XYZ file of C-alpha atoms in Angstrom:
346
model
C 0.000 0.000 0.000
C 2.826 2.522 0.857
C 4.593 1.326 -2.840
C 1.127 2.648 -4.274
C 0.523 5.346 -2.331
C 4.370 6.834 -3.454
C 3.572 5.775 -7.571
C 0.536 7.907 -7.594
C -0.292 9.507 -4.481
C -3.130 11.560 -6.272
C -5.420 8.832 -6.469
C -5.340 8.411 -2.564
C -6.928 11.106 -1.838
C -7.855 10.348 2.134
C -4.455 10.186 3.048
C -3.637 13.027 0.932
C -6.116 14.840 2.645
C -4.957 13.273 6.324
C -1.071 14.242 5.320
C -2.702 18.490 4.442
C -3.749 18.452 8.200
C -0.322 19.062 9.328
C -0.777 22.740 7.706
C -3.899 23.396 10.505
C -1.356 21.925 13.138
C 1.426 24.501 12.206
C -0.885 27.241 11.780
C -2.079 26.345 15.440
C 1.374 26.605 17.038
C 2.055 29.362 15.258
C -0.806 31.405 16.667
C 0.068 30.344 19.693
C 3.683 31.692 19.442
C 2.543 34.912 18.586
C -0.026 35.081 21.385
C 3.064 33.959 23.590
C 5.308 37.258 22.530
C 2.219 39.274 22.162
C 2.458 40.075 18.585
C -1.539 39.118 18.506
C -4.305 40.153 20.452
C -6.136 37.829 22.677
C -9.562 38.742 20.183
C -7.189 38.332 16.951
C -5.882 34.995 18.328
C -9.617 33.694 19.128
C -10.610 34.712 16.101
C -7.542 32.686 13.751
C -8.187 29.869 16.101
C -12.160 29.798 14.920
C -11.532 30.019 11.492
C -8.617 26.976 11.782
C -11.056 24.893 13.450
C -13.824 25.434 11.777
C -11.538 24.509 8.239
C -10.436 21.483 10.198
C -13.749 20.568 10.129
C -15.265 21.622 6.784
C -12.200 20.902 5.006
C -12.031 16.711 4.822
C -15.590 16.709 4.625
C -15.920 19.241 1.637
C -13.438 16.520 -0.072
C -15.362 13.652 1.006
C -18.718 15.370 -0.685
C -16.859 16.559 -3.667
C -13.577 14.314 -4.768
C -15.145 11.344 -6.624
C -12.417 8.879 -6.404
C -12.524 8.938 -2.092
C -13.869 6.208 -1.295
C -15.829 5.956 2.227
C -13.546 3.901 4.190
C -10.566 7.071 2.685
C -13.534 9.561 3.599
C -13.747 7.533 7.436
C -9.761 7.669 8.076
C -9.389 11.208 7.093
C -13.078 12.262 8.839
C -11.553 10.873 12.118
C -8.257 11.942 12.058
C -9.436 15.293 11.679
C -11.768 14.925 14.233
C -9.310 14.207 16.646
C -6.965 16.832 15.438
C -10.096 19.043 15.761
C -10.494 18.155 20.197
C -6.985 18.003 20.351
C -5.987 21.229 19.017
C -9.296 22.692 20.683
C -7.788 21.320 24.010
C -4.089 23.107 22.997
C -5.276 26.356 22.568
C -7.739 26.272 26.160
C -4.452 25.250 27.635
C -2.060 27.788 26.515
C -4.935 30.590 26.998
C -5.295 29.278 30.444
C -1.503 29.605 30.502
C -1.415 33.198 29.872
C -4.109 34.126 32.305
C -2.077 32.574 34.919
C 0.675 34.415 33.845
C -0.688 37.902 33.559
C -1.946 37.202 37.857
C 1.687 36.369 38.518
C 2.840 39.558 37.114
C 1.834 41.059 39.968
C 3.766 38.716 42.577
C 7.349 38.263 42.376
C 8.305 35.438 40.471
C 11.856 35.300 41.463
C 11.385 31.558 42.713
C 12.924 29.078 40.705
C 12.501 25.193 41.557
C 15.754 23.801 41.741
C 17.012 20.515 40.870
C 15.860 17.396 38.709
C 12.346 19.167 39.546
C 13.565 22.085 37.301
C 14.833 19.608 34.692
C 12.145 17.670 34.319
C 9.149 20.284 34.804
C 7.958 22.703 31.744
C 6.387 25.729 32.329
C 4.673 28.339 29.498
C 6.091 29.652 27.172
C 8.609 26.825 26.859
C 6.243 24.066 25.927
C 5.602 26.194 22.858
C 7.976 24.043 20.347
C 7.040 21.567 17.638
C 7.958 18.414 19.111
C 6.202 19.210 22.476
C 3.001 19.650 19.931
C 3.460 16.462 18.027
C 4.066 14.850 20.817
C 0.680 15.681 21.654
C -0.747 15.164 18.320
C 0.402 11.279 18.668
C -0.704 10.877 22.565
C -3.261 8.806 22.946
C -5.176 11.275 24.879
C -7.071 14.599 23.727
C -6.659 16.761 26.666
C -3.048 18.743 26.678
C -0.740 19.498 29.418
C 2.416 20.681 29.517
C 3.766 17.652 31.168
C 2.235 14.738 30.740
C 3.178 11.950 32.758
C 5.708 9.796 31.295
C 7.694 6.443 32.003
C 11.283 6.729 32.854
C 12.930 4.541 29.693
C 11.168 2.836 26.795
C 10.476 -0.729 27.289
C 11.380 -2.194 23.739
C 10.375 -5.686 24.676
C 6.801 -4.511 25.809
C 6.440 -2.285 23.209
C 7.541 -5.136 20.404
C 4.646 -7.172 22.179
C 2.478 -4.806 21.944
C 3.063 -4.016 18.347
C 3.049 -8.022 17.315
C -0.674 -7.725 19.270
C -1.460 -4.788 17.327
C -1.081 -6.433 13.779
C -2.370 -9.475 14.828
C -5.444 -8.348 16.232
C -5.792 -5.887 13.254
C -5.405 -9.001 10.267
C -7.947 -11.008 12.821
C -10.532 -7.919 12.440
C -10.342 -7.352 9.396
C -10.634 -11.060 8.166
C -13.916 -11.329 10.576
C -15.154 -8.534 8.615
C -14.267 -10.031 5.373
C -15.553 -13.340 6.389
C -18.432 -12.344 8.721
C -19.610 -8.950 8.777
C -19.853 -8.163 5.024
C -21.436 -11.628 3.946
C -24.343 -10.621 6.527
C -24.681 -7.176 5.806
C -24.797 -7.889 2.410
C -27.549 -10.697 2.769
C -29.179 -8.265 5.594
C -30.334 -6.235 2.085
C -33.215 -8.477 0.535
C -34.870 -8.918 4.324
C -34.965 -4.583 4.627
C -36.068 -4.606 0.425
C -38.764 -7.351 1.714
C -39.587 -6.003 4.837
C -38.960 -10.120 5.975
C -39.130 -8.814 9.933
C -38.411 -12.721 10.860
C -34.866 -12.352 8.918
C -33.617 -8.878 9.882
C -33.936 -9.948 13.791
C -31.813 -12.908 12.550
C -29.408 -10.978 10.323
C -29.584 -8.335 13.625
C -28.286 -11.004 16.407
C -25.701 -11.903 14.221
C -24.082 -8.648 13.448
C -24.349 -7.488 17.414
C -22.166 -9.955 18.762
C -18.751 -8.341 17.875
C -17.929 -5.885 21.023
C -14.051 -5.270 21.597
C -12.237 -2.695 22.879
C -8.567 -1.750 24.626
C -8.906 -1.709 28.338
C -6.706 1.094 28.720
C -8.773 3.229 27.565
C -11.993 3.146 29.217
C -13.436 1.654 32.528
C -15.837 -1.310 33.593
C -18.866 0.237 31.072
C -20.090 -3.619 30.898
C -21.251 -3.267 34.400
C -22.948 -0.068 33.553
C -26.176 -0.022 35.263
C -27.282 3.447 33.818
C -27.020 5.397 30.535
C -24.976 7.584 31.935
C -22.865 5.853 33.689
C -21.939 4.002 30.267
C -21.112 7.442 28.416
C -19.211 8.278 31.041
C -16.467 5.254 31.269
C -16.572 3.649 27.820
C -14.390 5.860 25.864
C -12.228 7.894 28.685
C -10.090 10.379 26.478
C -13.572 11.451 25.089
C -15.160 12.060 28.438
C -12.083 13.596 29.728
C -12.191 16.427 26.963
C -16.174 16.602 27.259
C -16.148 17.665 30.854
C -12.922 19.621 30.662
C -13.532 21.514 27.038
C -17.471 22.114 27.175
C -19.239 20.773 30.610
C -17.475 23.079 32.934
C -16.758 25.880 30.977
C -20.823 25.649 30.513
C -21.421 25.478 34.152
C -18.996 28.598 34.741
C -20.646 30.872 31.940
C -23.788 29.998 34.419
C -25.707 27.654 32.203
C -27.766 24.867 34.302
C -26.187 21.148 34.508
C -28.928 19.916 32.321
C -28.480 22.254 29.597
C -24.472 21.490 29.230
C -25.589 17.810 29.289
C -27.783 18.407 26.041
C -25.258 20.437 24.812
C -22.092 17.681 25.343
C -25.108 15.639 23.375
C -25.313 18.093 20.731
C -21.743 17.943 20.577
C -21.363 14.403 20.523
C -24.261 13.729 17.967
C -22.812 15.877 15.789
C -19.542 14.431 15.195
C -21.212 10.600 15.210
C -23.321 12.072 12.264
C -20.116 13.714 10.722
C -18.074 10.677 11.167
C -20.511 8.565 9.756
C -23.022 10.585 6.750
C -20.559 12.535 4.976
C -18.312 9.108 3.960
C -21.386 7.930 2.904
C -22.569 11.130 1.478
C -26.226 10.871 3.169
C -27.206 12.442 6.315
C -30.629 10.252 8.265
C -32.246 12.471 10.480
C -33.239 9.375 12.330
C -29.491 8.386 12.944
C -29.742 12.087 14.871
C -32.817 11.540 16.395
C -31.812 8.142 17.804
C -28.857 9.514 19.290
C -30.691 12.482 20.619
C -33.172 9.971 22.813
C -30.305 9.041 24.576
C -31.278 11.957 26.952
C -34.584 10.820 27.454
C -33.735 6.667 27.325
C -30.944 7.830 30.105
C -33.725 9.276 32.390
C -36.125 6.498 31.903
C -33.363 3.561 33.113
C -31.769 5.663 35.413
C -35.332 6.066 37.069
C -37.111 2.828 36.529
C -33.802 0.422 36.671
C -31.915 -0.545 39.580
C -28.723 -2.831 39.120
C -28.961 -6.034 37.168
C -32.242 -4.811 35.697
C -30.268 -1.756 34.612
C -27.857 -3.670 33.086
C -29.820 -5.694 31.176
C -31.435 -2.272 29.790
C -28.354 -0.937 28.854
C -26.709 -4.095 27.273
C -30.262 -4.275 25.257
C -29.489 -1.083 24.064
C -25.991 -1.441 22.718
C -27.124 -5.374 21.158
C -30.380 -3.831 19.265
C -29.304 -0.099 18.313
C -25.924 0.062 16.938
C -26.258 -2.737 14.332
C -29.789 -1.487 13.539
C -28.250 1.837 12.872
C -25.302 -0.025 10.856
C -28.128 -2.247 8.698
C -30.114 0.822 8.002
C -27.151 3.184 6.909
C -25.815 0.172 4.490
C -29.203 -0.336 3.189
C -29.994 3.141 2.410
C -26.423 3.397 0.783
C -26.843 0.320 -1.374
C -29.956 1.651 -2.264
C -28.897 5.096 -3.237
C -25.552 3.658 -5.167
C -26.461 0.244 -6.236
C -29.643 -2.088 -7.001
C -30.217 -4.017 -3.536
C -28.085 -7.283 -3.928
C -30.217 -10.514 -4.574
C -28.827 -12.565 -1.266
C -30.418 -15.228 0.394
């Protein structure tokens, strides 16, 4: 694939498109180093920052819509990748501003204090974490929320990390072949039953396409056990959550807006950027793909009201068997539909 890529990287167009977004990442820093020195406003800087993100975010999908030759697995790498560019560089500009704000208070104290030792070694403060590698660094952490110092081991481990890698591969060949073997075959025979309206078939074509649920522990907590709504949304993807409450709860909650509405408004948020992730590859957008995800407010109320602990469970594991591959049946189907004749399968 790389071989290809290099003979005629024009007809990749995703990562094309993914290798562009290091121009928003440099135009980020550099904002940031100007705000630093002072050369820009604090207005002037918000304003640059808007109008990066909100390219960040038109950008891929403008190619997705328009470059024919994308296809919508191209159209799902690059969609993502700027999507996490997006939080990430959202959370490295919060950071830095917070930065400043700090430092314009200690103006007034004396900061003639220095910390002394492997403390002072080790420890970065602002403006020194403005440099390119401290921001790619960033860009390749798995984690969305920045800080100047993240925590860090003391010495690579190169025989856990060659593990680790060997798991990787092998655990990305095994999904893909059980989507090549498994998934496709009964999405693609899932067409005829939806075409038919065969009710008895799609609930059999359903069960078989919910079973595959895997995930990296290290990432999120015990969300199987989840005996609420909420309490799944909160623990199954933890970078996510992290950046929700940090990025857009609180700063909600201190602009004096109620705890319900930032909850509907971290939904808003998080609706949007399932939709984008998922209807501009395909180039469709379902209003009842955002509608479903929108009565997880109400569906959250309900089970955290009428449930108590296994019985809560059982709602909440219902919820992730039925809905997701109903949503994935319906957005194939509709695709199909709007690209090719329904398949003939059996």
């Amino acid at each position: 694939m790389v071989s290809l890529f290099l003979k005629d990287p024009y007809s990749w167009p995703g990562p094309c498109v993914i290798i562009a977004s290091n121009i928003f990442i440099v135009a980020a820093f550099q904002i940031e180093k100007r705000l630093a020195v002072g050369a820009l406003t604090e207005q002037m800087g918000l304003l640059l920052h808007v109008a990066n993100l909100a390219t960040i975010i038109c950008f891929p999908a403008a190619v997705a819509l328009l470059v024919e030759s994308i296809t919508p697995v191209g159209s799902l790498f690059a969609l993502a990748s700027y999507s996490i560019i997006f939080l990430k560089l959202f959370s490295y500009r919060d950071v830095n501003l917070w930065c400043r704000q700090r430092r314009a208070k200690a103006k007034a104290v004396s900061t003639g204090k220095k910390v002394s030792g492997a403390a002072a070694q080790q420890t970065v403060s602002y403006p020194d974490n403005l440099t390119y590698r401290d921001l790619y660094y960033f860009i390749f952490a798995p984690t969305l929320c920045y800080e100047l110092n993240f925590p860090r081991s003391p010495r690579i481990r190169k025989r856990f990390l060659l593990r680790r890698v060997l798991e990787m591969l092998f655990f990305t060949q095994l999904q893909v072949g059980l989507i090549q073997q498994w998934m496709v075959p009964t999405i693609q025979n899932s067409m005829k039953p939806f075409k038919d309206m065969d009710y008895s078939r799609i609930i059999e074509r359903l069960l078989k396409l919910a079973l595959l649920q895997f995930g990296d522990r290290e990432f999120y907590r015990d969300w199987w056990n989840a005996e609420s709504v909420t309490y799944f949304w909160q623990n199954w993807n933890i970078p996510v959550h992290k950046w929700c409450i940090r990025h857009f709860y609180k700063p909600m909650l201190r602009q004096g807006s109620k705890k319900w509405m930032a909850r509907t408004g971290v939904f808003l948020a998080s609706a949007f950027f399932h939709e984008y992730l998922v209807s501009v590859p395909l180039r469709m957008f379902r209003l009842w793909a955002f509608t479903a995800m929108m009565a997880q407010i109400p569906l959250a109320w309900i089970v955290g009201r009428f449930f108590q602990g296994n019985y809560g469970n059982a709602a909440v594991w219902l919820t992730l068997i039925i809905g997701q591959p109903v949503a994935v049946l319906m957005y194939v189907h509709d695709y199909y539909v709007l690209n090719y004749d329904a398949p003939v399968g059996v």
